[in-house]
Tab-separated table of C-alpha atoms in Angstrom:
chain	number	residue	atom	x	y	z
S	13	MET	CA	33.029	-25.264	18.684
S	14	SER	CA	31.990	-28.023	16.505
S	15	ALA	CA	32.077	-27.794	13.006
S	16	GLY	CA	29.296	-31.045	12.580
S	17	THR	CA	30.211	-34.281	10.359
S	18	ASN	CA	29.633	-32.580	7.126
S	19	ARG	CA	30.719	-28.840	7.899
S	20	LEU	CA	34.683	-27.751	6.998
S	21	GLU	CA	36.262	-24.488	8.648
S	22	VAL	CA	38.000	-22.492	6.624
S	23	ARG	CA	39.657	-19.365	7.701
S	24	VAL	CA	37.785	-16.092	6.640
S	25	GLU	CA	40.238	-15.270	4.317
S	26	ASP	CA	39.967	-18.133	2.159
S	27	LEU	CA	36.552	-17.186	2.288
S	28	ARG	CA	34.931	-17.061	-1.662
S	29	LYS	CA	31.526	-16.535	-3.575
S	30	GLY	CA	29.351	-19.394	-3.267
S	31	MET	CA	31.103	-20.884	-0.242
S	32	TYR	CA	27.763	-21.733	1.794
S	33	VAL	CA	28.449	-20.447	5.312
S	34	ALA	CA	26.527	-22.627	7.974
S	35	GLU	CA	28.303	-21.664	11.464
S	36	LEU	CA	30.236	-18.783	12.793
S	37	ASP	CA	33.298	-18.532	15.952
S	38	ARG	CA	31.243	-16.667	17.576
S	39	PRO	CA	26.926	-16.155	18.127
S	40	TRP	CA	25.497	-15.148	14.832
S	41	VAL	CA	23.684	-12.014	16.075
S	42	GLU	CA	27.088	-10.690	17.177
S	43	VAL	CA	27.366	-9.837	13.316
S	44	PRO	CA	25.610	-8.018	11.176
S	45	LEU	CA	24.421	-10.164	8.505
S	46	PRO	CA	21.067	-11.172	9.097
S	47	LEU	CA	20.082	-14.272	8.098
S	48	GLN	CA	21.952	-17.154	9.769
S	49	GLY	CA	23.354	-19.503	7.304
S	50	PHE	CA	23.848	-18.171	3.584
S	51	PRO	CA	25.657	-18.635	0.673
S	52	ILE	CA	28.268	-15.665	0.091
S	53	ARG	CA	27.257	-13.695	-2.876
S	54	SER	CA	28.874	-10.217	-2.606
S	55	ASP	CA	31.943	-8.807	-2.075
S	56	GLU	CA	30.625	-6.782	1.078
S	57	GLU	CA	29.786	-10.369	2.750
S	58	LEU	CA	33.146	-11.087	2.177
S	59	ALA	CA	33.748	-7.915	4.155
S	60	VAL	CA	32.269	-8.348	6.819
S	61	LEU	CA	32.753	-12.127	7.670
S	62	ARG	CA	36.630	-10.709	7.118
S	63	ARG	CA	36.504	-8.193	9.946
S	64	TYR	CA	34.026	-10.158	12.244
S	65	CYS	CA	35.426	-13.549	12.631
S	66	ALA	CA	38.676	-15.387	12.515
S	67	ARG	CA	37.316	-18.663	10.837
S	68	VAL	CA	33.735	-20.376	10.073
S	69	TYR	CA	32.415	-23.368	8.845
S	70	VAL	CA	30.764	-24.025	5.688
S	71	ASP	CA	28.683	-26.506	4.002
S	72	PRO	CA	30.592	-28.039	1.527
S	73	GLU	CA	26.992	-30.120	0.094
S	74	ARG	CA	25.286	-26.961	-0.315
S	75	CYS	CA	28.121	-24.524	-1.822
S	76	ALA	CA	27.622	-26.521	-4.716
S	77	ALA	CA	24.474	-25.293	-5.162
S	78	ALA	CA	25.010	-21.437	-3.681
S	79	GLY	CA	23.781	-19.310	-6.744
S	80	SER	CA	21.993	-22.257	-8.164
S	81	GLU	CA	18.389	-21.608	-9.249
S	82	ARG	CA	18.043	-24.746	-11.704
S	83	ASP	CA	14.580	-25.862	-9.461
S	84	LEU	CA	12.891	-22.534	-9.770
S	85	PRO	CA	10.236	-22.059	-12.819
S	86	GLY	CA	11.297	-21.337	-16.510
S	87	ALA	CA	15.261	-20.682	-15.342
S	88	ALA	CA	17.498	-22.494	-17.636
S	89	ALA	CA	20.145	-23.959	-15.452
S	90	GLY	CA	24.236	-22.949	-16.228
S	91	ARG	CA	23.803	-20.215	-17.938
S	92	ALA	CA	22.019	-16.569	-16.852
S	93	PRO	CA	18.781	-15.573	-19.617
S	94	ALA	CA	18.635	-12.413	-21.519
S	95	ARG	CA	16.782	-10.032	-19.694
S	96	SER	CA	17.149	-6.188	-18.591
S	97	ARG	CA	19.333	-5.231	-15.530
S	98	SER	CA	16.259	-4.114	-13.919
S	99	ALA	CA	15.273	-7.708	-14.743
S	100	ARG	CA	17.316	-9.061	-13.428
S	101	GLY	CA	17.444	-7.664	-9.898
S	102	GLY	CA	20.346	-5.148	-10.939
S	103	ASP	CA	20.467	-1.455	-10.209
S	104	ASP	CA	16.507	-0.028	-10.551
S	105	ASP	CA	16.797	2.915	-12.785
S	106	ALA	CA	14.548	4.594	-10.085
S	107	ILE	CA	17.439	5.210	-7.634
S	108	ASP	CA	20.747	6.658	-9.270
S	109	VAL	CA	23.296	4.494	-7.283
S	110	SER	CA	25.909	6.339	-7.827
S	111	ARG	CA	24.488	8.695	-5.578
S	112	ARG	CA	24.248	9.323	-1.619
S	113	TYR	CA	21.345	11.370	-1.353
S	114	PRO	CA	18.851	9.921	-4.268
S	115	ASP	CA	16.921	12.768	-6.365
S	116	PRO	CA	13.441	11.838	-4.552
S	117	ASP	CA	11.392	12.733	-7.538
S	118	ARG	CA	13.197	10.648	-9.790
S	119	LEU	CA	11.464	8.113	-7.237
S	120	ARG	CA	8.425	9.605	-6.944
S	121	ARG	CA	7.394	9.674	-10.757
S	122	GLN	CA	8.286	5.525	-10.878
S	123	VAL	CA	6.181	5.440	-7.996
S	124	GLU	CA	3.483	6.998	-9.178
S	125	SER	CA	3.533	5.772	-12.352
S	126	ALA	CA	3.631	2.283	-11.216
S	127	GLY	CA	0.535	3.081	-8.599
S	128	ALA	CA	-1.433	3.759	-12.053
S	129	THR	CA	-1.171	0.204	-13.211
S	130	VAL	CA	-1.624	-1.148	-10.098
S	131	GLY	CA	-4.543	0.970	-9.326
S	132	ALA	CA	-6.300	0.020	-12.697
S	133	ALA	CA	-4.978	-3.830	-11.696
S	134	ARG	CA	-7.372	-3.723	-8.150
S	135	GLY	CA	-10.232	-2.745	-10.264
S	136	LEU	CA	-10.009	-5.556	-12.219
S	137	VAL	CA	-9.861	-7.894	-9.383
S	138	ASP	CA	-12.920	-6.166	-7.495
S	139	GLU	CA	-14.808	-6.440	-10.608
S	140	ALA	CA	-13.910	-9.930	-10.852
S	141	LEU	CA	-14.332	-10.724	-7.065
S	142	GLN	CA	-17.976	-8.852	-8.369
S	143	ARG	CA	-18.806	-11.200	-10.769
S	144	VAL	CA	-18.000	-14.228	-9.299
S	145	GLU	CA	-20.177	-12.767	-5.936
S	146	ARG	CA	-23.362	-12.300	-8.701
S	147	GLY	CA	-22.475	-15.480	-9.905
S	148	ARG	CA	-20.938	-15.140	-13.012
S	149	GLY	CA	-17.071	-15.806	-14.824
S	150	VAL	CA	-13.561	-14.383	-14.681
S	151	ASP	CA	-13.061	-12.707	-17.732
S	152	VAL	CA	-9.835	-13.965	-18.030
S	153	PRO	CA	-8.774	-12.322	-21.188
S	154	ALA	CA	-9.175	-8.237	-19.403
S	155	ALA	CA	-6.672	-10.567	-16.330
S	156	SER	CA	-3.994	-11.571	-18.668
S	157	SER	CA	-3.615	-7.349	-19.677
S	158	ALA	CA	-3.362	-6.804	-16.412
S	159	VAL	CA	-0.557	-9.374	-15.982
S	160	GLY	CA	1.662	-8.106	-18.841
S	161	GLU	CA	0.907	-4.328	-17.818
S	162	LEU	CA	2.280	-5.390	-13.800
S	163	ALA	CA	5.221	-7.789	-15.422
S	164	GLU	CA	5.887	-4.712	-17.652
S	165	ARG	CA	6.244	-1.981	-14.440
S	166	VAL	CA	8.131	-4.603	-12.328
S	167	THR	CA	10.512	-5.181	-14.895
S	168	GLN	CA	11.087	-1.136	-15.656
S	169	SER	CA	11.120	-0.126	-12.285
S	170	PRO	CA	11.074	-3.392	-9.529
S	171	ALA	CA	12.054	-1.448	-6.960
S	172	ALA	CA	9.395	1.600	-7.659
S	173	SER	CA	6.725	-1.592	-7.642
S	174	LEU	CA	8.106	-3.619	-4.500
S	175	LEU	CA	7.234	-0.461	-2.693
S	176	LEU	CA	3.493	-0.547	-3.531
S	177	THR	CA	3.593	-3.629	-1.658
S	178	SER	CA	4.049	-1.879	1.651
S	179	VAL	CA	1.067	-0.018	1.589
S	180	HIS	CA	-2.120	-1.303	2.478
S	181	ASP	CA	-5.869	-0.362	2.215
S	182	HIS	CA	-7.479	-1.395	5.026
S	183	ASP	CA	-10.990	-1.738	3.323
S	184	ASN	CA	-9.960	-3.417	0.056
S	185	VAL	CA	-7.545	-6.364	1.809
S	186	THR	CA	-8.256	-9.195	-0.741
S	187	SER	CA	-7.894	-7.556	-3.691
S	188	THR	CA	-4.849	-5.030	-2.352
S	189	HIS	CA	-3.192	-8.548	-1.235
S	190	SER	CA	-3.829	-10.073	-4.572
S	191	ILE	CA	-2.231	-7.599	-6.196
S	192	HIS	CA	1.078	-7.644	-3.895
S	193	VAL	CA	0.894	-11.104	-4.506
S	194	CYS	CA	1.092	-10.795	-7.712
S	195	LEU	CA	4.338	-8.051	-8.209
S	196	LEU	CA	6.507	-9.964	-5.744
S	197	THR	CA	5.325	-13.167	-8.023
S	198	LEU	CA	6.503	-11.164	-11.009
S	199	ALA	CA	9.509	-9.868	-9.579
S	200	PHE	CA	10.169	-13.275	-8.551
S	201	CYS	CA	9.959	-14.847	-11.562
S	202	LEU	CA	11.666	-12.072	-13.678
S	203	ARG	CA	14.683	-12.493	-11.698
S	204	ALA	CA	14.898	-16.392	-12.335
S	205	GLY	CA	14.240	-15.439	-15.660
S	206	VAL	CA	11.112	-17.355	-16.332
S	207	GLU	CA	10.132	-17.587	-20.182
S	208	ALA	CA	7.450	-15.071	-21.183
S	209	ASN	CA	4.588	-17.235	-22.242
S	210	LYS	CA	5.020	-18.888	-18.309
S	211	LEU	CA	5.479	-15.523	-16.513
S	212	GLU	CA	1.886	-14.161	-17.997
S	213	ALA	CA	0.353	-17.589	-16.571
S	214	PHE	CA	2.364	-17.412	-13.262
S	215	GLY	CA	1.366	-13.401	-12.835
S	216	LEU	CA	-2.448	-14.595	-13.737
S	217	GLY	CA	-2.515	-17.821	-10.771
S	218	ALA	CA	-1.080	-15.859	-8.721
S	219	LEU	CA	-3.098	-12.421	-9.665
S	220	LEU	CA	-6.068	-14.202	-8.692
S	221	HIS	CA	-5.050	-17.206	-6.212
S	222	ASP	CA	-7.531	-15.861	-3.597
S	223	ILE	CA	-10.489	-15.893	-6.589
S	224	GLY	CA	-12.049	-18.036	-4.132
S	225	LYS	CA	-12.497	-16.391	-1.042
S	226	ALA	CA	-15.968	-14.378	-2.861
S	227	ARG	CA	-17.555	-17.540	-2.484
S	228	LEU	CA	-17.690	-17.036	1.213
S	229	PRO	CA	-19.787	-14.957	3.280
S	230	ARG	CA	-18.540	-11.155	3.558
S	231	GLU	CA	-19.180	-11.566	7.597
S	232	LEU	CA	-16.047	-14.512	7.402
S	233	LEU	CA	-13.606	-12.001	5.743
S	234	ASP	CA	-14.255	-9.003	7.680
S	235	ARG	CA	-14.023	-10.381	11.125
S	236	PRO	CA	-11.461	-9.393	13.139
S	237	GLY	CA	-11.215	-12.049	15.739
S	238	PRO	CA	-10.969	-16.268	15.353
S	239	LEU	CA	-13.043	-18.247	13.642
S	240	ASP	CA	-14.404	-21.302	15.022
S	241	GLU	CA	-14.166	-25.082	13.974
S	242	ASP	CA	-17.128	-24.733	11.501
S	243	GLU	CA	-15.948	-21.795	9.873
S	244	TRP	CA	-12.167	-21.967	9.736
S	245	ALA	CA	-13.847	-25.831	7.706
S	246	LEU	CA	-15.373	-23.605	5.123
S	247	VAL	CA	-13.009	-21.125	4.622
S	248	ARG	CA	-10.353	-23.804	4.137
S	249	ARG	CA	-12.383	-24.534	0.632
S	250	HIS	CA	-11.857	-21.247	-0.972
S	251	PRO	CA	-8.390	-23.018	-2.867
S	252	ILE	CA	-11.023	-25.699	-4.141
S	253	GLU	CA	-13.972	-22.716	-4.875
S	254	GLY	CA	-11.050	-20.685	-6.727
S	255	ARG	CA	-10.033	-23.567	-8.812
S	256	ARG	CA	-13.814	-24.308	-9.734
S	257	ILE	CA	-14.317	-20.843	-10.697
S	258	LEU	CA	-11.395	-20.807	-12.996
S	259	ALA	CA	-12.073	-23.880	-14.575
S	260	ASP	CA	-15.856	-22.588	-15.637
S	261	SER	CA	-14.534	-19.641	-16.644
S	262	GLY	CA	-13.025	-21.340	-19.246
S	263	ASN	CA	-9.514	-20.970	-21.316
S	264	VAL	CA	-7.772	-20.614	-18.123
S	265	PRO	CA	-4.205	-22.387	-18.405
S	266	ARG	CA	-3.431	-25.494	-15.750
S	267	ALA	CA	-1.135	-23.740	-13.909
S	268	VAL	CA	-3.845	-21.063	-13.075
S	269	LEU	CA	-6.081	-23.156	-11.821
S	270	ASN	CA	-2.825	-25.783	-10.007
S	271	VAL	CA	-1.935	-21.579	-8.231
S	272	ALA	CA	-5.340	-21.577	-7.069
S	273	GLU	CA	-5.727	-24.600	-5.825
S	274	MET	CA	-2.713	-25.443	-4.380
S	275	HIS	CA	-1.297	-22.066	-2.877
S	276	HIS	CA	-1.826	-22.998	0.433
S	277	GLU	CA	-0.180	-26.503	0.712
S	278	ARG	CA	3.236	-26.913	1.889
S	279	ARG	CA	6.429	-29.687	1.199
S	280	ASP	CA	6.242	-30.987	4.633
S	281	GLY	CA	2.517	-32.311	3.738
S	282	SER	CA	0.858	-29.623	6.938
S	283	GLY	CA	-1.098	-27.614	4.214
S	284	TYR	CA	-4.358	-27.614	2.753
S	285	PRO	CA	-6.499	-28.495	1.500
S	286	TYR	CA	-5.652	-31.750	0.531
S	287	GLY	CA	-1.813	-31.791	2.486
S	288	LEU	CA	0.273	-32.737	-0.570
S	289	ARG	CA	3.481	-33.289	-0.374
S	290	GLN	CA	6.413	-32.557	-2.232
S	291	PRO	CA	6.892	-33.711	-5.509
S	292	ASP	CA	3.431	-33.035	-6.033
S	293	LEU	CA	3.696	-29.229	-5.721
S	294	PRO	CA	5.182	-27.788	-8.481
S	295	GLY	CA	7.916	-25.098	-8.221
S	296	TYR	CA	5.607	-22.056	-9.742
S	297	VAL	CA	3.288	-22.968	-6.740
S	298	LEU	CA	5.204	-22.717	-4.059
S	299	VAL	CA	6.682	-19.392	-5.586
S	300	THR	CA	3.123	-17.538	-5.293
S	301	ALA	CA	2.565	-19.893	-1.593
S	302	LEU	CA	5.123	-18.011	-0.608
S	303	ALA	CA	4.311	-14.727	-1.938
S	304	ASN	CA	0.994	-14.949	-0.465
S	305	ARG	CA	2.292	-15.800	3.307
S	306	TYR	CA	5.107	-13.220	3.086
S	307	GLN	CA	2.523	-10.625	2.480
S	308	ALA	CA	-0.131	-11.889	4.876
S	309	LEU	CA	2.341	-11.865	7.663
S	310	THR	CA	3.675	-8.700	6.841
S	311	SER	CA	0.204	-6.880	6.350
S	312	PRO	CA	-1.322	-5.431	9.081
S	313	ARG	CA	-4.748	-7.142	9.877
S	314	PRO	CA	-7.420	-5.976	13.025
S	315	TYR	CA	-6.505	-8.686	15.007
S	316	ARG	CA	-2.660	-8.194	15.078
S	317	ASP	CA	0.221	-6.103	13.870
S	318	ALA	CA	1.981	-6.030	10.814
S	319	GLY	CA	5.426	-8.519	11.393
S	320	ALA	CA	8.709	-7.032	10.555
S	321	PRO	CA	9.332	-8.604	6.955
S	322	ASP	CA	13.221	-9.749	8.270
S	323	ARG	CA	11.669	-11.310	10.951
S	324	VAL	CA	9.183	-13.237	8.739
S	325	LEU	CA	11.900	-14.140	6.218
S	326	GLN	CA	14.180	-15.367	9.565
S	327	SER	CA	11.089	-17.460	10.455
S	328	PHE	CA	10.529	-19.020	6.175
S	329	TYR	CA	14.225	-19.774	6.369
S	330	SER	CA	14.503	-21.737	9.485
S	331	GLN	CA	11.670	-23.578	8.159
S	332	ALA	CA	12.522	-23.312	4.662
S	333	ASP	CA	13.047	-27.754	3.595
S	334	GLY	CA	9.256	-28.114	5.233
S	335	LEU	CA	7.478	-25.348	3.926
S	336	TYR	CA	8.494	-23.790	0.648
S	337	GLY	CA	12.163	-25.515	-0.142
S	338	SER	CA	15.598	-23.949	0.824
S	339	ARG	CA	16.359	-22.737	-2.700
S	340	VAL	CA	13.030	-21.069	-3.293
S	341	VAL	CA	13.217	-19.139	-0.360
S	342	GLU	CA	16.581	-18.311	-0.670
S	343	ALA	CA	15.837	-16.779	-3.911
S	344	PHE	CA	12.587	-15.045	-2.280
S	345	ILE	CA	15.388	-13.159	0.206
S	346	ARG	CA	17.809	-12.195	-3.147
S	347	CYS	CA	14.793	-10.973	-4.394
S	348	VAL	CA	12.668	-8.931	-2.167
S	349	GLY	CA	16.439	-7.895	0.347
S	350	ILE	CA	17.833	-8.949	3.852
S	351	TYR	CA	16.779	-5.553	4.393
S	352	PRO	CA	13.386	-5.725	2.517
S	353	VAL	CA	11.188	-2.690	1.444
S	354	GLY	CA	9.393	-0.927	4.073
S	355	SER	CA	11.484	-2.543	6.515
S	356	VAL	CA	11.853	0.021	9.524
S	357	VAL	CA	15.951	-0.118	10.009
S	358	GLU	CA	17.858	2.059	12.721
S	359	LEU	CA	21.076	3.504	11.512
S	360	ASP	CA	24.587	3.292	13.780
S	361	SER	CA	23.837	7.046	14.087
S	362	GLY	CA	20.651	6.185	16.197
S	363	ALA	CA	18.446	7.640	13.388
S	364	LEU	CA	15.046	5.421	12.543
S	365	ALA	CA	14.747	4.918	8.482
S	366	VAL	CA	12.195	2.798	6.141
S	367	VAL	CA	14.135	0.682	3.431
S	368	VAL	CA	12.420	1.726	0.120
S	369	SER	CA	15.611	0.241	-2.520
S	370	SER	CA	17.236	-3.080	-1.895
S	371	ARG	CA	20.361	-3.206	-4.398
S	372	PRO	CA	21.214	-7.115	-5.168
S	373	SER	CA	24.999	-6.102	-5.598
S	374	ALA	CA	24.735	-4.224	-1.631
S	375	ARG	CA	22.072	-6.021	0.279
S	376	LEU	CA	23.339	-5.069	3.491
S	377	ARG	CA	23.544	-1.562	2.615
S	378	PRO	CA	19.927	-0.234	1.383
S	379	THR	CA	18.398	2.861	0.270
S	380	VAL	CA	16.589	4.351	3.002
S	381	GLN	CA	14.490	7.331	3.703
S	382	LEU	CA	14.991	9.181	6.869
S	383	VAL	CA	12.248	9.114	9.690
S	384	ARG	CA	13.417	10.015	12.693
S	385	THR	CA	16.386	11.706	13.882
S	386	PRO	CA	19.331	10.253	16.463
S	387	ASP	CA	17.466	12.261	19.066
S	388	GLY	CA	13.822	11.193	18.202
S	389	ALA	CA	12.221	14.062	16.364
S	390	PRO	CA	10.933	13.960	12.675
S	391	TYR	CA	12.338	14.674	9.725
S	392	ALA	CA	11.769	18.325	8.370
S	393	LYS	CA	11.501	17.232	4.723
S	394	LEU	CA	11.783	14.307	2.692
S	395	VAL	CA	15.559	12.647	2.862
S	396	LEU	CA	16.440	9.970	0.536
S	397	LEU	CA	19.821	8.141	1.612
S	398	ASN	CA	21.915	5.437	-0.195
S	399	LEU	CA	24.047	3.268	2.197
S	400	ALA	CA	25.719	1.490	-0.445
S	401	ALA	CA	26.948	4.671	-2.933
S	402	GLU	CA	27.497	6.444	0.686
S	403	ALA	CA	30.438	3.383	1.932
S	404	GLU	CA	31.401	3.456	-2.010
S	405	ARG	CA	32.059	7.246	-1.887
S	406	ARG	CA	33.702	7.002	1.066
S	407	GLU	CA	36.396	3.883	-1.088
S	408	ARG	CA	36.633	6.228	-3.743
S	409	SER	CA	38.532	9.158	-1.711
S	410	ASP	CA	39.861	10.862	1.526
S	411	ASP	CA	36.478	11.256	3.128
S	412	ALA	CA	36.188	11.240	6.706
S	413	HIS	CA	32.480	11.911	6.229
S	414	PRO	CA	31.134	8.710	8.857
S	415	VAL	CA	29.786	6.079	6.712
S	416	ARG	CA	26.259	5.443	8.149
S	417	ARG	CA	25.405	1.530	8.430
S	418	VAL	CA	22.184	-0.486	9.432
S	419	ARG	CA	22.969	-1.317	13.260
S	420	ARG	CA	19.367	-3.387	13.345
S	421	VAL	CA	15.931	-3.821	12.097
S	422	ARG	CA	13.203	-2.334	14.297
S	423	SER	CA	9.689	-3.368	14.621
S	424	PRO	CA	6.991	-1.038	13.169
S	425	SER	CA	4.875	-1.311	16.669
S	426	GLU	CA	7.560	-1.431	18.314
S	427	THR	CA	8.562	2.593	17.215
S	428	GLY	CA	5.275	3.499	16.133
S	429	ILE	CA	6.374	4.191	12.850
S	430	ASP	CA	3.899	3.408	9.705
S	431	PRO	CA	6.203	2.466	6.861
S	432	GLY	CA	2.823	1.954	4.545
S	433	ALA	CA	1.398	5.409	5.513
S	434	ILE	CA	4.885	7.136	5.190
S	435	ILE	CA	5.463	5.710	1.459
S	436	ALA	CA	1.695	6.211	0.541
S	437	GLU	CA	2.278	10.110	2.037
S	438	THR	CA	6.029	10.255	0.726
S	439	PHE	CA	5.247	8.921	-2.675
S	440	GLY	CA	1.684	10.140	-3.346
S	441	VAL	CA	0.181	6.559	-3.676
S	442	GLN	CA	-4.049	6.241	-3.455
S	443	LEU	CA	-5.639	4.389	-0.792
S	444	GLY	CA	-9.192	3.642	-0.031
S	445	HIS	CA	-12.395	3.640	-1.777
S	446	ASP	CA	-12.798	7.699	-1.831
S	447	GLY	CA	-9.777	8.072	-4.033
S	448	GLU	CA	-8.288	10.644	-1.905
S	449	ALA	CA	-4.618	10.954	-2.680
S	450	ALA	CA	-2.548	10.562	0.317
S	451	GLN	CA	-0.145	13.598	1.071
S	452	ARG	CA	2.714	14.379	-0.391
S	453	GLY	CA	6.444	16.129	-0.137
S	454	GLY	CA	7.241	14.063	3.173
S	455	ALA	CA	5.907	11.609	5.470
S	456	SER	CA	3.650	13.050	8.288
S	457	ALA	CA	4.209	14.022	11.870
S	458	ALA	CA	1.472	11.786	12.387
S	459	ALA	CA	2.540	8.978	10.682
S	460	CYS	CA	6.726	9.447	11.794
S	461	ALA	CA	5.909	10.467	15.591
S	462	PRO	CA	6.441	7.861	18.453
S	463	ARG	CA	3.451	6.246	19.962
C-alpha cells in the first residue's frame, strides 16, 4: 500500500496522541473507527489501532494541528480556557461515569430541567416569527436573555441539552430547528472556550438565523415536495431578509447579522445568497452553518427520513475543506461525538440501542439506552448502559463478564426505531402545541418495535 508523497509509515507501537492517521494497512471498514482519517486523541483509539493494525500512515503536516483549535471563534492559542468541567466537554454530571448502569432518574431530572429552558426559548422564537409576520421587529433583549439561559443550561448539563436536539416537533419545525441549532452552536463554542461576550452574540445569531423565513409564504415552508425554480429563488432570499429584519430591530451585534445573512454560504463558494468564499466567511458563521446543516439532515422531513448522524458527519468530513474547513468539522465531531446523541447503534451482542450521552474521553464507548434485545424484542424496562464504565470496570477487576461495545451504527429507517420518540417518551419531553407530555418510564413498544 502506498503511503503517498506526504505520508509516513509508522508502526502502531510507535503511535502517539496527536499524530494524524491518514491511512491504515487494511480497509477502514475492518477497523471500528468511524472516521476515515483522524487525529489520535485518546488511549482507547491507540488501543484500537494496535489491536487491528501492524502499521499505519501518518500525515506529518496535520500532526502539528491535531488538537489545535486556534482558528475557532474565541479560542486562545496554546492554552486551555478556564471553564467548568462540563463546559470543557468533560464528564457530564447527568451521567455517573463510574457506573456501568447509570441511574436513569438522574438523567431524567437534568433533561426535564433543560427541557423547561428549551420550551421557554422556543416560545420566544415562535413569538419573534409572529412579530415579523405582522411587520414588527424582533425583541432583541428578550432573545439575548433566552440565549443566556440556554448557555447556562448547556454549561451545567451538556449531555441533557444535546439529548433534546434529537426530539423533533413536526408541527413547529422552524422554531424547534432554531433552538437545536442554537444548542449545538453553544455547545461547540463553550468547548472551544469562546469569551462570554462573544458567546452571547454567536448564540443569538444561531437562535435567530432563520428569522428571514417569517417573510416567506407559509405554503412554501410547509411544502412536502420539491420547489420549482421561482419558489426556490424566493427561499434563497431568506438570509438577506433575515439580516434586514434584525438590522431594523436595532442594537443587534454585527456577528448576529453576519450569521443570519451567511449561514448558507460555504468556503468553496457553492453556498448562497452571494456565493462567498473563504476568507470572506468568519469562523463563527461556519460553526452555525455546520450546526444548521447537521440538524437539518438528521431531522425527519415529510419528503425524506432523518439521516443517520454518523453518516452525516462522515459526509461533512469528506468535504470538510470545501464546505466548513477541516478544523471546524473535526472540532464539531469532538463536540457531538463519533456516535452522536440520537444515533441508533447495534452492540456486539446484537442488541439495538440509542445513544444518550457521549464522553469526549471515551468517544467509542457512549452511554446508550437499550431498546431491543438480541432477539428483537423491546426491553421491558428502561436500561441505560455506560459502555465506557463497563470497559473500565473490566480493566480494574478479574470480572469475566463480556464487555459490550458498539459493533456498527444502524439507520433509524432500516431498524424502524424512532430515536426522538424514544427519548421523548423516556425522559418526559413535551412535544406539539397542545403541551401534552410524552409518556415516561421507558420507551413504548410502538417506538421500539420493528416496522
